XYZ file of C-alpha atoms in Angstrom:
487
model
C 17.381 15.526 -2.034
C 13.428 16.023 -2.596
C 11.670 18.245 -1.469
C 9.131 17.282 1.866
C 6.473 14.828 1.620
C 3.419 16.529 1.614
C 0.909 14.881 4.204
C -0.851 11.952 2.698
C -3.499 9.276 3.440
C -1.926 6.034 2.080
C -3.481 4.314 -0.870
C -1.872 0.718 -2.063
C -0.511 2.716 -5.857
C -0.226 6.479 -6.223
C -2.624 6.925 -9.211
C -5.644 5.840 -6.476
C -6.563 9.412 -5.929
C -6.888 10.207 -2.299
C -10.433 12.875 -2.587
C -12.210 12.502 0.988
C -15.589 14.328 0.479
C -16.978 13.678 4.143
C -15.337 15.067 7.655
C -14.908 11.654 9.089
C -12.539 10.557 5.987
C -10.566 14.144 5.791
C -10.108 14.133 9.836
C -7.774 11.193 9.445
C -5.079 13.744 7.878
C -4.965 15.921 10.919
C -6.806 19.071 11.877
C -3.469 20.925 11.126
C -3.251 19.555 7.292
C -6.893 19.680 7.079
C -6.372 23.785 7.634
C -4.613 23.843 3.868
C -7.319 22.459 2.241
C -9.981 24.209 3.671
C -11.575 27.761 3.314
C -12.819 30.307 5.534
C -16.450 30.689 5.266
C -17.172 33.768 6.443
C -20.932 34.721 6.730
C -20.708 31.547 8.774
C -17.731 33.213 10.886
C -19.354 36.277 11.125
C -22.386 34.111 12.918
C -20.077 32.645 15.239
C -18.679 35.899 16.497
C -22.129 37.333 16.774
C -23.520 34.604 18.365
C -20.343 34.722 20.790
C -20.987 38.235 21.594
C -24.578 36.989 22.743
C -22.884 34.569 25.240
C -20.136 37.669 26.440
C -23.143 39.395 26.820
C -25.712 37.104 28.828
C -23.307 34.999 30.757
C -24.345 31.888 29.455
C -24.175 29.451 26.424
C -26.269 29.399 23.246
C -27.900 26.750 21.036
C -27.701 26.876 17.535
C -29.602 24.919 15.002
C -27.522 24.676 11.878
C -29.591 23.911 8.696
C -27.501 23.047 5.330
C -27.844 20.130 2.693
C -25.586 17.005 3.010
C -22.395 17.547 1.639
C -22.590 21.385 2.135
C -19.345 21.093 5.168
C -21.308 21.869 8.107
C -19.308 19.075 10.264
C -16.118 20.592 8.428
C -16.717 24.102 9.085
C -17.680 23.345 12.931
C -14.680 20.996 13.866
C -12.181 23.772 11.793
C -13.330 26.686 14.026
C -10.551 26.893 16.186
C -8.286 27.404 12.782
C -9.455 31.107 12.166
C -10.640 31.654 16.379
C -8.740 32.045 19.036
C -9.620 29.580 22.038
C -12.080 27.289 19.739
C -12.324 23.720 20.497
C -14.825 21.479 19.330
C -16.084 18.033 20.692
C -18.931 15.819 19.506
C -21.633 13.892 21.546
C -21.878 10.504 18.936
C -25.134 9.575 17.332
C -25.300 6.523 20.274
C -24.678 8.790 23.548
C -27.354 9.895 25.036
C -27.535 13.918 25.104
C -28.906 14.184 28.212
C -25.976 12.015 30.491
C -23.820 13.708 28.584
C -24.264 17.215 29.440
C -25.188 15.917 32.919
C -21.783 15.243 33.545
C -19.651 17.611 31.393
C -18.087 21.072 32.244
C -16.832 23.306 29.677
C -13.440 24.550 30.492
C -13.097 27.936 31.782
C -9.994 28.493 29.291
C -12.111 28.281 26.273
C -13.874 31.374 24.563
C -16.073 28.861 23.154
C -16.299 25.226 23.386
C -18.428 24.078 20.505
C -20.278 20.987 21.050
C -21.522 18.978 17.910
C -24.207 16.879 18.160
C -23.181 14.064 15.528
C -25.064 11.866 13.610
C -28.425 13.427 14.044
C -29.120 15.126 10.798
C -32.081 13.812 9.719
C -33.510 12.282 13.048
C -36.866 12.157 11.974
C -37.729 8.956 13.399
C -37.628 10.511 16.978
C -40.524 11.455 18.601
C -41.455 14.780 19.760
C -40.943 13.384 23.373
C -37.341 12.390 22.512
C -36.755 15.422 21.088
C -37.911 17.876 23.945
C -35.853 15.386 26.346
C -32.772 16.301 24.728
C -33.509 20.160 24.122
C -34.658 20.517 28.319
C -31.292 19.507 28.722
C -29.424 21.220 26.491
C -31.548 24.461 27.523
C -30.517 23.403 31.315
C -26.722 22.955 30.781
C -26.184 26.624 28.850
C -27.907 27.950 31.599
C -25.811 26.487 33.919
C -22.223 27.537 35.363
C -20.927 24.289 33.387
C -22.417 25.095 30.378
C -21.337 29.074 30.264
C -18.603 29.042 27.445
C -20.969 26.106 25.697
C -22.134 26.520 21.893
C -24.337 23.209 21.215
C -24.854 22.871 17.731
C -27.540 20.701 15.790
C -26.703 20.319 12.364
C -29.659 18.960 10.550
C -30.200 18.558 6.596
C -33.785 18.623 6.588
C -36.519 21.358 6.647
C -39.059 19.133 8.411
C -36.331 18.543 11.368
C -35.444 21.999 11.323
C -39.018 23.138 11.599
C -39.155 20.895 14.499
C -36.397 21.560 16.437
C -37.492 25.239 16.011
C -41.001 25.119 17.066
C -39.935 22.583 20.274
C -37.250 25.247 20.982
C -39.560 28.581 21.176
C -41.641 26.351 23.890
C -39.219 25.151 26.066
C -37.260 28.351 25.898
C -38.272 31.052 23.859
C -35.851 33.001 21.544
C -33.394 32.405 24.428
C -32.942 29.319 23.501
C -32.055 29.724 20.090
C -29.486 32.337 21.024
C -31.381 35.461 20.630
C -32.476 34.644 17.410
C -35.835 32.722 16.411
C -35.245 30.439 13.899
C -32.161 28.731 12.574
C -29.150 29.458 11.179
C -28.444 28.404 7.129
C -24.949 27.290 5.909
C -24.314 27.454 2.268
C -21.201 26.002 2.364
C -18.514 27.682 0.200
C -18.861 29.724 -2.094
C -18.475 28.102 -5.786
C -15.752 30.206 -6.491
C -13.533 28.706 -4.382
C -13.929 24.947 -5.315
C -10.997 25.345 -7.736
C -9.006 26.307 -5.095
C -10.187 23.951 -3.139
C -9.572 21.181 -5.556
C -6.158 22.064 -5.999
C -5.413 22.738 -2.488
C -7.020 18.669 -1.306
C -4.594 17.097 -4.647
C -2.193 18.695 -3.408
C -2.220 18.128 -0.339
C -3.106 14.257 -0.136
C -1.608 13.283 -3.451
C 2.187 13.615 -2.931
C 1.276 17.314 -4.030
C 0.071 16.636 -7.342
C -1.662 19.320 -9.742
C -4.593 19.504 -11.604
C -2.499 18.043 -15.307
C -1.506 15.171 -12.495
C -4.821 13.884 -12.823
C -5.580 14.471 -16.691
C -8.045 17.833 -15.615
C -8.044 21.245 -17.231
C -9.657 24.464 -15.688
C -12.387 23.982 -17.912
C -13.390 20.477 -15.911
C -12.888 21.759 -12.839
C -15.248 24.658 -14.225
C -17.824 22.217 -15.252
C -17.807 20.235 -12.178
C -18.437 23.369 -10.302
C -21.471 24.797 -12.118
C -23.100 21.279 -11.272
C -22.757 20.506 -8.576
C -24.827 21.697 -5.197
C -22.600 21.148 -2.508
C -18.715 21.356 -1.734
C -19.423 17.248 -0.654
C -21.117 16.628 -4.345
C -18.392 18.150 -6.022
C -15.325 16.629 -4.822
C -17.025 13.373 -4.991
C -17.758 14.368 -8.519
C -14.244 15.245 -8.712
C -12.752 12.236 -7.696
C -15.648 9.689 -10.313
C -13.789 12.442 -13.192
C -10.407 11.370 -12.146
C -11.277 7.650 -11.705
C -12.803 8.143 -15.252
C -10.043 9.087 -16.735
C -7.607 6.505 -15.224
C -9.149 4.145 -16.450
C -9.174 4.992 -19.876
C -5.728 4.729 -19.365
C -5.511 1.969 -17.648
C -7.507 -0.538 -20.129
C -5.016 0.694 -22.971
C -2.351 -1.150 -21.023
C -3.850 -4.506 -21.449
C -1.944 -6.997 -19.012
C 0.619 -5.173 -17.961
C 0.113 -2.038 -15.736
C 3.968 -1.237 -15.623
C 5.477 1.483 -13.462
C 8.010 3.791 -15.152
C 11.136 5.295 -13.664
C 13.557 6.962 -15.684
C 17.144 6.734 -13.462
C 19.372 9.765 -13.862
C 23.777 9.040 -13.935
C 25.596 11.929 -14.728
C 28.885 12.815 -13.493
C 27.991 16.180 -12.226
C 25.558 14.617 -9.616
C 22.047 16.169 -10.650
C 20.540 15.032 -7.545
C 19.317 18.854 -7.007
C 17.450 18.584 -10.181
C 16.481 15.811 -10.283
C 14.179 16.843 -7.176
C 13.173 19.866 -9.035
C 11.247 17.872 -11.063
C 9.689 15.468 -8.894
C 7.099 16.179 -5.974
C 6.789 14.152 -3.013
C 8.894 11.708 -1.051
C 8.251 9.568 -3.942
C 9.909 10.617 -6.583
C 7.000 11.573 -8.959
C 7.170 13.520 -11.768
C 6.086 16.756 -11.870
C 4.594 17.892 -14.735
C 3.962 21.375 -14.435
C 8.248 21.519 -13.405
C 8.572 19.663 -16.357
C 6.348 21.482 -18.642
C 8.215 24.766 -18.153
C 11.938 23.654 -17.457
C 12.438 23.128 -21.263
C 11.497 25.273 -24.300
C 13.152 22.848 -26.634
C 11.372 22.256 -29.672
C 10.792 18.103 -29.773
C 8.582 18.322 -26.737
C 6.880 22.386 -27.826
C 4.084 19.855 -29.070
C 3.664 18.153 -25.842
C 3.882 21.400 -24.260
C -0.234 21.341 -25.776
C -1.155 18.522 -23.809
C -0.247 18.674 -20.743
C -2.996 17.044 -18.932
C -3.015 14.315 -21.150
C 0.705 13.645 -20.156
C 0.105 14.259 -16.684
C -2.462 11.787 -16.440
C -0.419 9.089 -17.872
C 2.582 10.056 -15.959
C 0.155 9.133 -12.727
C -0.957 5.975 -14.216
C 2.273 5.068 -15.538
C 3.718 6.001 -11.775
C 6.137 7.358 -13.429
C 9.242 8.445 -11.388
C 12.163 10.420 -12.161
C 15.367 8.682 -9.482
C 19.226 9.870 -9.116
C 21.781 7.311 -9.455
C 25.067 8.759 -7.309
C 28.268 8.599 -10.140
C 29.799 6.165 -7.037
C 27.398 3.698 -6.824
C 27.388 3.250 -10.515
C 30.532 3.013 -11.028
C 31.021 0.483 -7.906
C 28.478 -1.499 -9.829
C 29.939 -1.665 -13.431
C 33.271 -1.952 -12.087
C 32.008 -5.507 -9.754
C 29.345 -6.273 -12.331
C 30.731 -6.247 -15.615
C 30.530 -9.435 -17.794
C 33.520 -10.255 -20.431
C 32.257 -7.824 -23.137
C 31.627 -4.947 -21.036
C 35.607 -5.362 -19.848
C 36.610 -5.224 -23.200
C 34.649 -2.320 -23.711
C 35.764 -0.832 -20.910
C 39.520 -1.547 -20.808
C 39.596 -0.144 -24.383
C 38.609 3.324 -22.144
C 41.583 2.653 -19.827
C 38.819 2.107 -17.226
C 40.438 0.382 -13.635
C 38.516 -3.191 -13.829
C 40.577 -4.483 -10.636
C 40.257 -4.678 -7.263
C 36.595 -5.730 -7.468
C 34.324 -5.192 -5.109
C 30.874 -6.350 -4.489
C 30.233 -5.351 -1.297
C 31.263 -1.386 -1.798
C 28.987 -1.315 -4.749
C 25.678 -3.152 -3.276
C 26.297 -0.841 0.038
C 26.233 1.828 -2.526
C 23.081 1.229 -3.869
C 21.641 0.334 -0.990
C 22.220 3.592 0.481
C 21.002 5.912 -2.133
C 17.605 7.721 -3.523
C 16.993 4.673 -5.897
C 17.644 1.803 -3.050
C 15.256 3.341 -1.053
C 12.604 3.757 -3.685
C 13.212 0.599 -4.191
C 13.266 -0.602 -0.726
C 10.964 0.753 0.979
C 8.516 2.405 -2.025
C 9.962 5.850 -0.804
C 12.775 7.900 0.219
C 14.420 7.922 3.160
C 16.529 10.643 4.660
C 19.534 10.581 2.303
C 23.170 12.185 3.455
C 24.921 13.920 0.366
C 27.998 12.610 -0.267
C 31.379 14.352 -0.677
C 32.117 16.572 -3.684
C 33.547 13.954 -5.985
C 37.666 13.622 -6.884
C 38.800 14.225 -10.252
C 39.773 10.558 -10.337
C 36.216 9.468 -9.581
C 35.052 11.680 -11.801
C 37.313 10.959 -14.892
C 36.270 7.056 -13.819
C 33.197 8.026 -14.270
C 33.443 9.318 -17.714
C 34.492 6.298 -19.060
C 31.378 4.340 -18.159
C 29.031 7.051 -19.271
C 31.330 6.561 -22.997
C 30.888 3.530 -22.969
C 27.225 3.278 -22.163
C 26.391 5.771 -25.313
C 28.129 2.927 -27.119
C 26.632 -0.442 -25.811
C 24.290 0.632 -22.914
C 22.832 -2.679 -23.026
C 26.277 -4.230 -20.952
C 26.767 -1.312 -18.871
C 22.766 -1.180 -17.422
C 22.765 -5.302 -17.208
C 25.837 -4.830 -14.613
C 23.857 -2.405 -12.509
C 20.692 -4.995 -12.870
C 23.267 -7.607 -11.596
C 24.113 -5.312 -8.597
C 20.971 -4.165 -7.783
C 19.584 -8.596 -7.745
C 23.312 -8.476 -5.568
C 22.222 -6.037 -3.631
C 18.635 -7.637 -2.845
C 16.938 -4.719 -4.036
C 15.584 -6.478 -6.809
C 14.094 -10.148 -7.524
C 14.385 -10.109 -11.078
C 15.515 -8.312 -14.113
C 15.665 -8.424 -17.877
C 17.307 -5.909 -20.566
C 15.861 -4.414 -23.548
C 12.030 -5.570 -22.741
C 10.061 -4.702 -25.893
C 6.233 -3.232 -24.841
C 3.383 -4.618 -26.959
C 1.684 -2.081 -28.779
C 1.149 0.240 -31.677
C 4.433 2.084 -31.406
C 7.708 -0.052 -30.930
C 9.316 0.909 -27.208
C 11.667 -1.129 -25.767
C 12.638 -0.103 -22.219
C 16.452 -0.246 -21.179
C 15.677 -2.507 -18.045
C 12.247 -4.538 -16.856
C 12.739 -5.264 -13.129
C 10.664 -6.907 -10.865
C 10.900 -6.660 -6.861
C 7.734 -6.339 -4.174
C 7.154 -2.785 -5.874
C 5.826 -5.013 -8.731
C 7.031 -4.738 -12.289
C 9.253 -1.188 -13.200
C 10.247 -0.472 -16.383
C 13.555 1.752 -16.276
C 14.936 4.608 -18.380
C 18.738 4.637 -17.580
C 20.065 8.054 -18.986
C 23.340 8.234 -18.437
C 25.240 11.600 -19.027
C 28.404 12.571 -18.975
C 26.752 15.961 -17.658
C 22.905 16.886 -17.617
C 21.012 19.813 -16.020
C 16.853 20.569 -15.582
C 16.110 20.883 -19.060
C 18.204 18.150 -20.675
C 16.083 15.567 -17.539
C 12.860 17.267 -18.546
C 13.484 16.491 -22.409
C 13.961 13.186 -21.888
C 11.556 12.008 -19.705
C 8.742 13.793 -21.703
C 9.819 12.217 -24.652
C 9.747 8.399 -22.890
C 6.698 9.231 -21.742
C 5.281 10.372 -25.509
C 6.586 6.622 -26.528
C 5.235 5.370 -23.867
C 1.738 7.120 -24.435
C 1.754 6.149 -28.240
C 2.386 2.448 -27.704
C -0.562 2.273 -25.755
C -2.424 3.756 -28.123
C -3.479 6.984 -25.617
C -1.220 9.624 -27.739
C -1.549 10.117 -31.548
């Protein structure tokens, strides 16, 4: 069974990269997830404990304006405080509430070290007057004053020099350098530093991408590099981030012409490989893996591919490319009800048990396992393991997988019949040839409300890691050269 679905924001296919480079987009993920992606910055934390000793030490709140360009994760950094302080909650006052009624009527709870209270939307208010303005600084100078306001941190974020210069010199009239909390002037956030953006790249695809890795997305350390050096802000470089990644989809994507196929290679082997078949896949979705991929095999038809791994990566996202366990029972349910004339000739030449059929056993089967559900419901669902399998099941078994090495055409068009049985699928066709400048045909073109999938059945007597890893890479080298996207 795979391993757990890392939290994700749903996009309608997996190769529309999920990069939120604005609070209001990454809050939808939870302030819990939104903890791994972030981190600490911690001049910034310093300035909240200081500024937190002030309030200890006065008995009341403090103001803070909070200068930093667009982008830089002020609104981030201020709703993530409780992450890395104890008794930290924040809470915003929307750009359409008026500041005033609001602290009129609100009490900051006595439980709280600090209650930090955000004043949204107001980052470059220069079309207030100075009227407006002192309105809404009276009464936040009146509510940290005040019992209610005690445990209060009201915070303006602003992105602008000419508001900050404002707010400041309104500030020292109304109330001095108390106002500001002890301090005269405002307080400048940088953001994080530019050494972490790697980190933080690889922590937000992991994260929201079905924890995908850099090669995922066709990137090397030297983009991510790159992208760093330019940009000004944590905001300007995931977005920058994300147009890369975009970018290089679609170079992809146009080489497919019409068809933008998903492709799932389908594992069978009598020694049940579910195990690792999830130790090359990431996700509740079955994805492939590339970086398990890359180093589960050191044989030497893929030590060339082994170069490119972003380039393979990135095609294995386009491609949506999927690596699904078929249990040795529902297989063999499948041929056994499924099988046309020649496959039975085949088959009783292996002494294989054609009789009772049974239809129902084998779509139930299907149904119930990793590749039903993909196909089902576009994911897995919570799968029971099965019983160790009988030497009779096995030896079974073992004469399908013979004589699919022979004719694997028959033996993968009676698990295409079971799956249409079994209503997983609306359509399907066998040996489907894919236009382009290298010949691939795949083993089975299906079509269901997933779309189009084009499936690589490997069957196997026995397989382990390396063996899996081997052949998908290899499909997805033909695939890649058809298109035209690997020499």
């Amino acid at each position: 069974m795979n391993q757990p679905n890392p939290t994700s924001i749903e996009s309608p296919h997996i190769d529309d990269v999920v990069i939120p480079d604005r609070f209001e987009a990454l809050s939808r993920i939870g302030i819990d997830n939104i903890g791994t992606i972030i981190v600490p910055v911690l001049d910034m934390l310093n300035e909240i404990d200081s500024l937190h000793k002030t309030m200890k030490s006065s008995g009341r709140g403090v103001f803070m304006i909070l200068r930093g360009n667009s982008g830089a994760g002020k609104t981030t950094f201020l709703h993530t405080l409780g992450l890395y302080r104890e008794n930290v909650s924040t809470i915003s006052i929307a750009g359409g509430e008026d500041v005033p009624n609001f602290l009129r009527d609100h009490n900051t709870p006595n439980t709280l070290s600090i209650e930090v209270i955000v004043l949204e939307e107001r980052e470059a208010a220069l079309s207030f007057t100075d009227e407006e303005l002192e309105s809404w600084l009276h009464a936040i100078n009146g509510f940290i004053r005040s019992d209610r306001g005690k445990n209060a941190m009201v915070v303006w974020p602003c992105n602008s020099d000419k508001l900050k210069d404002r707010l400041v010199s309104l500030s020292r009239t109304i109330g001095g350098r108390s106002l500001l909390g002890s301090k005269d002037d405002a307080i400048s956030f940088p953001g994080p530093s530019k050494n972490t953006y790697t980190e933080i790249a690889s922590r937000t695809l992991a994260v929201l991408n079905q924890g995908a890795g850099l090669s995922d997305f066709g990137l090397t350390a030297e983009n991510i590099d790159s992208l760093a050096a330019k940009a000004n802000t944590v905001g300007d470089f995931l977005g920058d981030l994300r147009d890369a990644i975009i970018e290089k989809q679609q170079t992809v994507s146009s080489l497919l012409e019409k068809e933008h196929p998903n492709v799932w290679v389908v594992v069978i082997a009598g020694n049940e490989p579910d195990g690792e078949v999830a130790g090359l896949t990431r996700g509740n979705l079955s994805l492939v893996d590339m970086d398990r991929l890359m180093t589960s095999t050191e044989a030497n038809i893929v030590q060339d591919l082994k170069k490119i791994p972003e380039k393979l990566g990135l095609l294995a996202t386009v491609l949506n490319a999927k690596i699904l366990h078929l249990p040795v029972l529902a297989a063999t349910a499948s041929v056994r009800a499924f099988s046309d004339d020649r496959l039975q000739d085949k088959l009783k030449k292996e002494d294989f048990a054609l009789s009772p059929k049974k239809p129902e056993e084998a779509t139930n089967r299907l149904q119930q396992c990793e590749l039903g559900s993909i196909l089902q419901l576009g994911k897995q669902k919570t799968l029971v393991r099965g019983k160790k399998l009988g030497d009779k099941s096995i030896t079974s078994f073992v004469k399908v997988a013979t004589v699919a090495q022979q004719d694997d055409a028959s033996v993968n068009r009676a698990i295409g019949n079971a799956l249409l049985s079994a209503g997983l699928i609306e359509s399907f066709n066998i040996e489907v040839p894919l236009s382009g400048a290298y010949s691939v045909r795949s083993d089975m073109l299906i079509t269901g409300k997933f779309g189009k999938a084009r499936i690589e059945m490997m069957w196997r007597t026995k397989t382990g890691r390396a063996d899996i890893a081997n052949y998908t890479l290899k499909k997805l080298e033909n695939y890649g050269k058809a298109i035209g996207f690997i020499k």
